[in-house]
Short mmCIF file of C-alpha atoms and ligand atoms in Angstrom, two decimals:
data_model
loop_
_atom_site.label_atom_id
_atom_site.label_comp_id
_atom_site.label_asym_id
_atom_site.label_seq_id
_atom_site.Cartn_x
_atom_site.Cartn_y
_atom_site.Cartn_z
CA MET F 1 0.00 0.00 0.00
CA ILE F 2 1.12 3.55 -0.69
CA THR F 3 -0.07 7.10 -0.27
CA LEU F 4 0.39 9.46 -3.20
CA PRO F 5 2.18 12.83 -2.84
CA ASN F 6 0.06 15.45 -1.03
CA ARG F 7 -2.33 17.74 -2.85
CA ASP F 8 0.10 20.65 -3.20
CA ALA F 9 2.81 18.39 -4.58
CA LEU F 10 0.37 16.89 -7.08
CA ARG F 11 -0.80 20.34 -8.10
CA SER F 12 2.78 21.37 -8.85
CA LEU F 13 3.06 18.63 -11.50
CA SER F 14 2.41 19.43 -15.17
CA PRO F 15 -0.39 17.40 -16.81
CA LEU F 16 2.25 15.25 -18.51
CA GLU F 17 4.13 14.63 -15.22
CA ARG F 18 0.86 13.74 -13.49
CA PHE F 19 0.12 11.28 -16.30
CA GLY F 20 3.57 9.77 -15.79
CA LEU F 21 2.90 9.31 -12.07
CA ASP F 22 -0.54 7.77 -12.67
CA VAL F 23 0.75 5.30 -15.26
CA LEU F 24 3.77 4.39 -13.11
CA VAL F 25 1.64 3.74 -10.01
CA ASP F 26 -1.05 1.88 -11.98
CA LEU F 27 1.47 -0.46 -13.62
CA SER F 28 3.26 -0.99 -10.27
CA ARG F 29 -0.01 -2.49 -8.90
CA CYS F 30 0.53 -0.67 -5.58
CA ALA F 31 -2.80 -0.20 -3.79
CA ILE F 32 -3.46 3.51 -3.17
CA VAL F 33 -4.54 4.50 0.34
CA GLU F 34 -6.77 7.60 0.52
CA ASP F 35 -6.10 8.46 4.17
CA PRO F 36 -2.99 10.70 4.00
CA ALA F 37 -2.12 9.87 7.62
CA ALA F 38 -2.11 6.09 7.07
CA GLU F 39 1.04 4.32 8.26
CA VAL F 40 2.07 3.02 4.83
CA VAL F 41 4.87 3.81 2.38
CA ARG F 42 4.68 7.35 1.05
CA VAL F 43 5.48 8.09 -2.61
CA ALA F 44 7.10 11.52 -2.87
CA ILE F 45 8.38 13.65 -5.75
CA ALA F 46 12.08 14.54 -5.86
CA ASP F 47 12.93 17.78 -7.62
CA GLN F 48 16.56 17.23 -8.62
CA ASP F 49 17.06 16.20 -12.24
CA PRO F 50 19.47 13.26 -12.53
CA GLY F 51 19.72 13.70 -16.35
CA VAL F 52 17.17 11.57 -18.13
CA ALA F 53 17.92 11.92 -21.85
CA HIS F 54 19.61 8.53 -22.18
CA LEU F 55 17.14 5.75 -21.51
CA ARG F 56 19.77 3.06 -21.05
CA ALA F 57 21.28 5.13 -18.24
CA CYS F 58 17.81 5.50 -16.66
CA ILE F 59 17.30 1.73 -16.88
CA ALA F 60 20.78 1.03 -15.45
CA HIS F 61 20.02 3.35 -12.48
CA ASP F 62 16.57 1.82 -11.83
CA TRP F 63 15.01 5.07 -13.03
CA TYR F 64 16.62 6.94 -10.11
CA ILE F 65 13.85 5.81 -7.77
CA GLU F 66 15.16 6.39 -4.22
CA ARG F 67 14.37 4.14 -1.27
CA GLY F 68 13.98 5.44 2.29
CA ASP F 69 12.39 4.56 5.63
CA GLY F 70 8.69 4.55 4.78
CA VAL F 71 9.17 6.77 1.73
CA VAL F 72 10.03 6.25 -1.93
CA ARG F 73 11.13 9.28 -3.97
CA VAL F 74 10.63 9.51 -7.74
CA PRO F 75 12.30 12.36 -9.63
CA ARG F 76 9.87 14.71 -11.38
CA ALA F 77 12.09 14.49 -14.50
CA ILE F 78 11.55 10.71 -14.55
CA LEU F 79 7.76 11.12 -14.39
CA ARG F 80 7.99 13.46 -17.38
CA ARG F 81 10.28 11.06 -19.25
CA LEU F 82 8.02 8.06 -18.67
CA ALA F 83 4.99 10.07 -19.80
CA GLU F 84 6.80 11.21 -22.94
CA ILE F 85 7.42 7.56 -23.79
CA ALA F 86 3.88 6.40 -22.94
CA THR F 87 2.29 9.22 -24.97
CA GLY F 88 4.66 8.94 -27.95
CA ALA F 89 5.88 12.53 -27.47
CA ALA F 90 8.73 12.28 -30.00
CA GLU F 91 6.33 10.95 -32.63
CA ARG F 92 3.82 13.67 -31.82
CA ARG F 93 6.51 16.30 -32.48
CA SER F 94 7.75 14.67 -35.71
CA THR F 95 6.73 16.08 -39.10
CA VAL F 96 8.16 13.11 -41.07
CA ARG F 97 5.64 10.86 -42.88
CA ASP F 98 6.01 7.65 -44.89
CA ARG F 99 4.12 6.93 -48.12
CA PHE F 100 1.01 5.91 -46.14
CA GLY F 101 1.00 9.16 -44.16
CA ARG F 102 2.33 7.44 -41.02
CA VAL F 103 5.07 8.65 -38.71
CA PRO F 104 7.92 6.21 -39.48
CA SER F 105 8.95 4.01 -36.56
CA THR F 106 12.47 5.44 -36.80
CA GLU F 107 10.98 8.63 -35.29
CA ASN F 108 10.05 6.72 -32.14
CA GLU F 109 12.36 7.47 -29.24
CA LEU F 110 12.54 3.84 -28.06
CA VAL F 111 13.54 2.71 -31.57
CA ARG F 112 16.15 5.47 -31.77
CA GLN F 113 17.66 4.47 -28.45
CA ASN F 114 17.36 0.77 -29.32
CA VAL F 115 15.16 -0.21 -26.35
CA ALA F 116 11.88 -0.94 -28.17
CA ALA F 117 12.13 -4.68 -27.52
CA GLN F 118 11.49 -4.06 -23.81
CA PRO F 119 8.47 -2.55 -22.04
CA VAL F 120 10.64 0.12 -20.38
CA VAL F 121 7.76 1.97 -18.66
CA ALA F 122 6.44 -1.28 -17.18
CA ILE F 123 9.96 -2.16 -16.02
CA ALA F 124 10.18 1.23 -14.26
CA ALA F 125 6.90 0.37 -12.52
CA ALA F 126 8.39 -2.93 -11.34
CA ARG F 127 11.33 -0.96 -9.87
CA LEU F 128 8.83 1.25 -8.00
CA ARG F 129 7.09 -1.84 -6.61
CA GLU F 130 10.41 -3.27 -5.40
CA ALA F 131 11.35 0.07 -3.85
CA VAL F 132 8.05 0.14 -1.94
CA VAL F 133 8.68 -3.36 -0.56
CA ALA F 134 12.25 -2.45 0.40
CA SER F 135 11.14 0.79 2.11
CA ALA F 136 8.15 -0.58 4.01
CA GLY F 137 9.81 -1.89 7.19
CA ARG F 138 6.90 -3.06 9.35
CA ARG F 139 4.31 -1.05 7.42
CA PRO F 140 1.59 -3.13 5.73
CA ILE F 141 1.98 -3.96 2.04
CA ALA F 142 -0.65 -4.82 -0.56
CA PHE F 143 -0.70 -5.00 -4.34
CA LEU F 144 -3.47 -5.56 -6.81
CA THR F 145 -3.28 -9.02 -8.37
CA PRO F 146 -2.31 -8.56 -12.03
CA TRP F 147 -5.15 -10.48 -13.74
CA PRO F 148 -8.19 -12.56 -12.80
CA GLU F 149 -8.14 -16.24 -11.84
CA GLY F 150 -4.65 -16.08 -10.38
CA LYS F 151 -3.11 -15.52 -13.82
CA ARG F 152 0.08 -13.45 -13.86
CA TRP F 153 -0.15 -12.05 -17.40
CA ALA F 154 -2.65 -11.72 -20.22
CA ALA F 155 -2.77 -12.24 -23.97
CA ALA F 156 -5.25 -11.17 -26.62
CA ILE F 157 -5.46 -12.75 -30.06
CA THR F 158 -6.68 -10.20 -32.58
CA HIS F 159 -7.35 -10.32 -36.32
CA ASP F 160 -7.71 -7.66 -39.00
CA LEU F 161 -10.18 -8.59 -41.72
CA ASP F 162 -8.46 -6.98 -44.71
CA VAL F 163 -9.51 -9.36 -47.49
CA VAL F 164 -12.95 -10.86 -48.13
CA ASP F 165 -13.74 -10.64 -51.83
CA LEU F 166 -11.57 -10.51 -54.97
CA TRP F 167 -9.08 -12.91 -53.41
CA PRO F 168 -7.32 -13.82 -56.69
CA VAL F 169 -6.11 -10.20 -56.87
CA PHE F 170 -4.41 -10.65 -53.50
CA THR F 171 -2.90 -13.95 -54.61
CA ALA F 172 -1.44 -12.18 -57.66
CA LEU F 173 -0.06 -9.31 -55.55
CA ARG F 174 1.51 -11.72 -53.09
CA MET F 175 3.05 -13.81 -55.88
CA ALA F 176 4.62 -10.64 -57.27
CA GLU F 177 6.02 -9.89 -53.78
CA LEU F 178 7.44 -13.41 -53.48
CA ALA F 179 8.92 -13.15 -56.99
CA ARG F 180 10.74 -9.93 -56.03
CA LYS F 181 12.24 -11.82 -53.08
CA GLY F 182 13.20 -14.84 -55.23
CA GLU F 183 10.94 -17.15 -53.15
CA LEU F 184 10.36 -19.57 -56.03
CA GLN F 185 9.31 -22.54 -53.92
CA ARG F 186 6.67 -20.54 -52.09
CA ILE F 187 5.37 -19.24 -55.45
CA ALA F 188 4.98 -22.76 -56.76
CA ARG F 189 3.17 -23.91 -53.61
CA THR F 190 0.92 -20.83 -53.71
CA ALA F 191 0.02 -21.42 -57.37
CA LEU F 192 -0.84 -25.06 -56.68
CA SER F 193 -3.01 -24.08 -53.74
CA ALA F 194 -4.74 -21.26 -55.60
CA PHE F 195 -5.57 -23.36 -58.68
CA GLY F 196 -6.81 -26.11 -56.39
CA THR F 197 -9.30 -23.74 -54.76
CA ILE F 198 -10.80 -22.06 -57.84
CA GLY F 199 -14.55 -22.19 -57.55
CA ARG F 200 -14.37 -22.33 -53.76
CA ASN F 201 -13.54 -19.40 -51.54
CA PRO F 202 -10.16 -19.84 -49.80
CA VAL F 203 -10.66 -16.70 -47.67
CA GLN F 204 -13.82 -18.01 -46.02
CA ARG F 205 -12.30 -21.45 -45.60
CA ALA F 206 -9.16 -19.99 -43.99
CA LEU F 207 -11.29 -17.90 -41.64
CA ARG F 208 -13.28 -20.93 -40.51
CA ALA F 209 -10.14 -23.03 -40.03
CA LEU F 210 -8.65 -20.26 -37.90
CA LEU F 211 -11.80 -20.00 -35.76
CA ASP F 212 -11.76 -23.78 -35.30
CA ALA F 213 -8.11 -23.67 -34.17
CA GLU F 214 -9.13 -21.10 -31.54
CA ASP F 215 -12.25 -23.01 -30.52
CA GLN F 216 -10.23 -26.17 -29.90
CA ARG F 217 -8.15 -24.16 -27.41
CA SER F 218 -11.10 -22.26 -25.85
CA ILE F 219 -9.78 -18.94 -27.15
CA VAL F 220 -12.21 -16.14 -28.10
CA SER F 221 -10.55 -13.62 -30.41
CA SER F 222 -11.15 -9.95 -31.20
CA TRP F 223 -11.71 -8.85 -34.79
CA PHE F 224 -11.26 -5.57 -36.63
CA VAL F 225 -13.49 -5.18 -39.67
CA LEU F 226 -13.35 -2.49 -42.38
CA CYS F 227 -16.64 -0.63 -42.63
CA GLY F 228 -16.56 1.96 -45.40
CA THR F 229 -17.63 1.88 -49.04
CA PRO F 230 -14.79 0.85 -51.36
CA THR F 231 -14.01 2.77 -54.53
CA PHE F 232 -11.53 2.09 -57.34
CA HIS F 233 -9.17 4.48 -55.56
CA THR F 234 -9.40 2.80 -52.11
CA MET F 235 -8.98 -0.64 -53.70
CA ARG F 236 -5.87 0.38 -55.61
CA ALA F 237 -4.41 1.89 -52.42
CA GLY F 238 -5.02 -1.34 -50.46
CA ASP F 239 -7.43 0.59 -48.22
CA LEU F 240 -11.11 -0.45 -48.40
CA THR F 241 -11.42 -3.60 -50.53
CA TYR F 242 -14.85 -4.96 -49.60
CA ARG F 243 -18.34 -3.75 -48.81
CA PRO F 244 -19.36 -4.77 -45.26
CA GLU F 245 -22.89 -5.48 -46.53
CA GLY F 246 -21.54 -7.66 -49.36
CA ARG F 247 -22.03 -11.42 -49.45
CA GLY F 248 -18.46 -12.25 -48.43
CA ALA F 249 -18.33 -9.84 -45.49
CA ARG F 250 -21.76 -10.91 -44.23
CA ALA F 251 -20.71 -14.55 -44.27
CA ALA F 252 -17.54 -13.65 -42.36
CA LEU F 253 -19.47 -11.60 -39.77
CA ARG F 254 -21.93 -14.46 -39.29
CA ALA F 255 -19.05 -16.86 -38.62
CA LEU F 256 -17.52 -14.45 -36.09
CA LEU F 257 -20.85 -13.98 -34.31
CA ASP F 258 -21.33 -17.77 -34.20
CA HIS F 259 -18.00 -18.03 -32.38
CA ARG F 260 -18.93 -15.18 -29.95
CA CYS F 261 -15.96 -13.11 -31.16
CA GLU F 262 -15.67 -9.45 -30.30
CA ILE F 263 -16.20 -7.41 -33.47
CA ASN F 264 -14.54 -4.00 -33.68
CA LEU F 265 -13.87 -1.38 -36.31
CA HIS F 266 -10.83 -1.46 -38.58
CA GLY F 267 -10.71 2.27 -39.38
CA SER F 268 -10.12 3.04 -43.06
CA PHE F 269 -7.44 5.48 -44.26
CA ALA F 270 -9.90 8.39 -44.42
CA THR F 271 -10.88 8.18 -40.74
CA SER F 272 -7.53 9.54 -39.58
CA ASP F 273 -8.11 12.72 -41.65
CA ASP F 274 -11.86 13.03 -41.15
CA HIS F 275 -12.81 12.08 -37.58
CA ALA F 276 -16.56 12.24 -38.24
CA LEU F 277 -16.14 9.04 -40.27
CA PHE F 278 -15.29 7.13 -37.08
CA ALA F 279 -18.81 7.56 -35.72
CA GLU F 280 -20.33 6.77 -39.12
CA GLN F 281 -18.31 3.56 -39.63
CA ARG F 282 -18.91 2.51 -36.02
CA ARG F 283 -22.70 2.94 -36.41
CA ARG F 284 -22.67 1.06 -39.71
CA LEU F 285 -20.81 -1.86 -38.15
CA ALA F 286 -23.04 -1.96 -35.05
CA GLY F 287 -26.04 -2.06 -37.41
CA LEU F 288 -24.63 -5.17 -39.09
CA THR F 289 -23.52 -7.05 -35.97
CA GLU F 290 -26.35 -5.83 -33.70
CA GLN F 291 -23.91 -5.58 -30.81
CA PRO F 292 -21.76 -2.81 -29.34
CA VAL F 293 -18.44 -1.97 -31.03
CA PRO F 294 -16.03 -1.35 -28.14
CA GLY F 295 -12.70 -1.08 -29.95
CA VAL F 296 -10.90 0.25 -32.99
CA ARG F 297 -7.64 -0.33 -34.83
CA GLN F 298 -6.52 1.60 -37.89
CA HIS F 299 -5.92 -0.27 -41.15
CA PHE F 300 -2.14 -0.23 -41.87
CA LEU F 301 -1.89 1.27 -38.33
CA ARG F 302 -2.37 4.61 -40.10
CA MET F 303 -2.88 7.34 -37.49
CA ARG F 304 -1.54 10.65 -36.27
CA PRO F 305 -0.09 10.22 -32.76
CA GLY F 306 -2.07 12.17 -30.16
CA GLU F 307 -4.66 13.30 -32.73
CA THR F 308 -6.48 10.36 -34.30
CA ILE F 309 -7.27 8.97 -30.87
CA ARG F 310 -9.27 12.13 -30.08
CA GLY F 311 -11.58 11.28 -32.99
CA MET F 312 -11.86 7.70 -31.72
CA ALA F 313 -12.76 8.94 -28.23
CA ALA F 314 -15.33 11.37 -29.64
CA ALA F 315 -16.95 8.50 -31.57
CA GLY F 316 -17.44 6.63 -28.28
CA PHE F 317 -14.90 3.83 -28.59
CA ARG F 318 -13.74 2.34 -25.27
CA TYR F 319 -10.32 1.42 -26.55
CA ASP F 320 -7.87 1.75 -29.40
CA THR F 321 -5.24 -0.83 -30.31
CA THR F 322 -3.31 0.92 -33.08
CA ALA F 323 -0.14 1.85 -31.19
CA GLY F 324 2.20 -0.82 -32.57
CA PHE F 325 4.93 -0.55 -35.18
CA PRO F 326 3.90 -1.51 -38.72
CA ASP F 327 7.41 -2.57 -39.74
CA ARG F 328 8.81 -4.21 -36.61
CA ASN F 329 7.61 -5.83 -33.40
CA GLY F 330 8.01 -4.35 -29.93
CA PHE F 331 6.74 -1.77 -27.48
CA ARG F 332 5.86 1.50 -29.23
CA LEU F 333 4.73 3.19 -25.98
CA GLY F 334 7.03 1.31 -23.59
CA VAL F 335 4.19 -0.84 -22.24
CA GLY F 336 2.51 -4.15 -22.94
CA ASP F 337 -0.59 -3.21 -20.96
CA VAL F 338 -3.64 -0.91 -20.97
CA ILE F 339 -3.08 2.83 -20.41
CA PRO F 340 -5.31 5.87 -20.95
CA GLY F 341 -5.09 7.46 -24.40
CA TRP F 342 -3.44 10.88 -24.55
CA ASP F 343 -4.93 13.97 -26.14
CA GLY F 344 -1.91 15.67 -27.72
CA ALA F 345 -3.66 18.97 -28.40
CA GLY F 346 -5.50 19.26 -25.09
CA GLU F 347 -2.53 17.90 -23.09
CA LYS F 348 -4.72 15.60 -21.04
CA PRO F 349 -5.63 11.92 -20.70
CA LEU F 350 -8.73 10.73 -22.53
CA GLU F 351 -11.51 8.38 -21.44
CA ILE F 352 -10.50 5.98 -24.23
CA GLN F 353 -7.87 3.36 -23.37
CA GLU F 354 -4.87 2.31 -25.46
CA ALA F 355 -3.88 -1.36 -25.65
CA PRO F 356 -0.77 -1.31 -27.87
CA VAL F 357 -0.10 -3.99 -30.47
CA ILE F 358 3.07 -5.82 -29.46
CA TRP F 359 3.43 -8.28 -32.31
CA MET F 360 2.06 -8.63 -35.84
CA ASP F 361 2.42 -11.62 -38.17
CA ARG F 362 3.49 -9.64 -41.23
CA ALA F 363 5.87 -7.17 -39.57
CA LEU F 364 8.85 -9.40 -40.28
CA SER F 365 7.61 -10.65 -43.65
CA LYS F 366 6.41 -7.47 -45.32
CA TYR F 367 9.20 -5.18 -44.17
CA ALA F 368 12.20 -7.30 -43.16
CA GLY F 369 11.91 -9.96 -45.89
CA VAL F 370 11.70 -12.88 -43.43
CA GLU F 371 9.38 -15.47 -45.03
CA ASP F 372 9.62 -18.29 -42.49
CA PRO F 373 6.46 -18.25 -40.28
CA GLU F 374 8.40 -20.13 -37.60
CA ALA F 375 10.68 -17.06 -37.24
CA TRP F 376 7.63 -14.77 -37.00
CA ILE F 377 6.08 -16.68 -34.13
CA SER F 378 9.40 -17.08 -32.29
CA GLU F 379 9.63 -13.31 -32.09
CA GLY F 380 6.01 -13.19 -30.91
CA VAL F 381 6.73 -15.65 -28.11
CA THR F 382 9.86 -13.73 -27.04
CA LEU F 383 7.81 -10.54 -26.74
CA ALA F 384 5.12 -12.44 -24.85
CA ASP F 385 7.84 -13.47 -22.37
CA ALA F 386 8.69 -9.77 -21.89
CA CYS F 387 5.01 -9.01 -21.22
CA ARG F 388 4.81 -11.92 -18.78
CA ALA F 389 7.89 -10.67 -16.91
CA THR F 390 6.06 -7.39 -16.21
CA GLN F 391 2.64 -9.02 -15.59
CA GLY F 392 1.38 -7.18 -18.64
CA LEU F 393 -0.75 -7.75 -21.71
CA TRP F 394 0.48 -9.12 -25.03
CA VAL F 395 -1.63 -8.10 -28.00
CA GLY F 396 -0.89 -10.04 -31.18
CA VAL F 397 -2.27 -9.53 -34.68
CA TRP F 398 -2.77 -12.43 -37.06
CA HIS F 399 -4.25 -11.82 -40.51
CA PRO F 400 -6.81 -14.50 -41.45
CA ASN F 401 -5.84 -14.19 -45.12
CA LEU F 402 -2.45 -15.82 -44.41
CA THR F 403 -3.44 -19.01 -46.14
CA PRO F 404 -1.65 -21.14 -48.78
CA ALA F 405 -3.92 -20.04 -51.65
CA LEU F 406 -3.13 -16.41 -50.93
CA GLY F 407 0.60 -16.99 -50.84
CA PHE F 408 1.32 -18.15 -47.30
CA PRO F 409 2.12 -21.85 -47.17
CA ASP F 410 2.97 -22.98 -43.60
CA ALA F 411 1.19 -20.00 -42.03
CA PRO F 412 -1.87 -21.81 -40.56
CA ALA F 413 0.35 -24.40 -38.86
CA ALA F 414 2.48 -21.59 -37.44
CA PHE F 415 -0.62 -19.89 -36.05
CA ALA F 416 -1.67 -23.06 -34.22
CA ALA F 417 1.88 -23.44 -32.86
CA LEU F 418 1.83 -19.84 -31.66
CA LEU F 419 -1.41 -20.44 -29.73
CA ASP F 420 0.05 -23.55 -28.10
CA ARG F 421 3.24 -21.78 -27.10
CA LEU F 422 1.32 -18.88 -25.57
CA LEU F 423 -1.06 -21.21 -23.71
CA ALA F 424 1.90 -23.14 -22.27
CA GLN F 425 2.72 -20.00 -20.25
CA GLN F 426 -0.84 -19.78 -18.84
CA PRO F 427 -1.97 -16.28 -19.76
CA PHE F 428 -5.39 -14.91 -18.88
CA MET F 429 -7.07 -14.82 -22.29
CA ALA F 430 -10.23 -12.96 -23.23
CA PRO F 431 -11.52 -10.63 -25.93
CA LEU F 432 -9.56 -7.39 -25.78
CA GLY F 433 -12.59 -5.32 -24.72
CA SER F 434 -13.05 -7.39 -21.53
CA LEU F 435 -9.33 -7.21 -20.74
CA VAL F 436 -9.48 -3.42 -21.08
CA GLU F 437 -12.55 -3.12 -18.82
CA TRP F 438 -10.97 -5.33 -16.20
CA ARG F 439 -7.76 -3.26 -16.23
CA VAL F 440 -9.77 -0.04 -15.84
CA ALA F 441 -11.54 -1.60 -12.84
CA ARG F 442 -8.20 -2.66 -11.32
CA ARG F 443 -6.90 0.88 -11.72
CA GLY F 444 -9.96 2.22 -9.89
CA VAL F 445 -9.40 0.27 -6.66
CA ARG F 446 -8.79 2.46 -3.60
CA VAL F 447 -8.09 1.73 0.06
CA ARG F 448 -9.90 3.87 2.67
CA GLY F 449 -7.42 2.98 5.37
CA VAL F 450 -5.86 0.08 7.23
CA LEU F 451 -8.21 -2.04 9.38
CA PRO F 452 -7.18 -2.88 12.98
CA ASP F 453 -6.06 -6.36 11.88
CA GLY F 454 -3.72 -4.80 9.29
CA ARG F 455 -5.87 -5.64 6.28
CA PRO F 456 -6.59 -2.92 3.69
CA ASP F 457 -10.14 -1.56 3.67
CA ALA F 458 -10.38 -1.67 -0.12
CA TYR F 459 -13.20 -0.93 -2.52
CA GLY F 460 -13.64 -0.65 -6.29
CA THR F 461 -14.70 2.60 -7.96
CA ALA F 462 -15.34 1.21 -11.45
CA PRO F 463 -18.68 -0.43 -12.31
CA ARG F 464 -17.12 -3.90 -12.58
CA THR F 465 -15.21 -5.05 -9.52
CA ASP F 466 -15.68 -8.79 -9.92
CA ARG F 467 -12.56 -10.87 -9.53
CA LEU F 468 -10.44 -7.95 -8.28
CA MET F 469 -8.08 -9.00 -5.51
CA LEU F 470 -5.24 -7.79 -3.35
CA GLU F 471 -2.12 -9.82 -2.60
CA ASP F 472 0.99 -9.56 -0.44
CA SER F 473 4.46 -8.93 -1.83
CA SER F 474 5.06 -12.61 -2.61
CA GLY F 475 1.70 -12.96 -4.36
CA ALA F 476 0.93 -15.93 -2.11
CA ARG F 477 -1.73 -14.51 0.24
CA ARG F 478 -4.76 -12.99 -1.48
CA HIS F 479 -8.06 -11.54 -0.50
CA SER F 480 -10.93 -10.26 -2.55
CA ILE F 481 -12.22 -6.72 -2.79
CA PRO F 482 -15.87 -6.24 -1.91
CA ALA F 483 -17.97 -5.02 -4.80
CA THR F 484 -19.49 -2.21 -2.77
CA PRO F 485 -20.11 1.02 -4.62
CA ARG F 486 -18.68 4.24 -3.25
ZN1 ZN Q 1 -5.69 -3.87 -42.06
#
């Protein structure tokens, strides 16, 4: 248990520094005590600036978090630094764009300093947690348990539905890509597969096979579906390629509903320039699925950092999951977890949550020329290990069109192997929307004070408090949090 800095100290923080403190404390899982006089570890702000430009130095010095007797001091400069990372500040400042209008990943500070393979913000939070334990003495300690059902980390399997109709066009495009790379064997296998499936629809078959692979493992996935009207121009650009009301898309949606999948919006290119389209596409999708549309991810991950998310929030989405790198795998915001979205113009946190993409099937293939699916999933599992080490959330993207007839022999087997390797590490798995809601509820837990027997008098402030628990520093002793409203 901890108390936060007093009101005056909090008021002296800039909005960005306050965001840094909130994210750090949330990811540390330290339970926050409201009574300022409670005999627990105090978190205080230190004003000296240790020099925070070089992230490797910050990591080597445990983020300059100081331990004391009943107090832990975090430098204000560190709070600012962590918030800059978690809000993509360097990308927000950048004016560089790639051919899809995206900020290139080389503009990201973590990429520049070569630390994007680690969730550095989450690691800083772990250092805070350790400092609290080391500074507690005889004072009581309690942390929120990371995930429900005693699970120590979480994973979400997500899919972008990019291709439904006109699949031979995609086969041809992919064969051209393989030809450029001299992948003659894969071309031959693709051609055989494609000719063998003429007259049937390999996209629908691949989608059903993928859903079956998940069903067999009791996994319910989250889907992102394009919901605009395609034109010749959007098709040529690889943007909108199908009509959501068309026969192919309706069949796909029916299959997803049958499997109780979460169906979210895959925002088309135009949404990041014209925010009103978010609400329109969201309504159109909800009309087709007849269920709420909690989340959104941009097609090609095309968005303007700190800006596009404002349009998503205004359209009523509960979460975004666009903040991954299109051309590499890793931690774009320094976390594998759920954090509030950041309004770059208003300099404030938004109601909408961000659950960054950590790994994507095609990141290695499309941009780094690696065509062996076994290598793709190995990187995915390594990043999942990094999420597990910080009790975080791994979000992976697998495209259902990675099937032999569309140019991806070996891909379906690799997907099944990926699921098995993730499951072997016992993650909590659920549709991304439920994981986000649970994390928001965990963040909302507060402790009124310490009961005479030393137990925390905890309560949840979010609507859903089921399965929230507190644990001691070893994680061995747990007790539940009553679902009493404030
Ligand atoms: Zn897409």
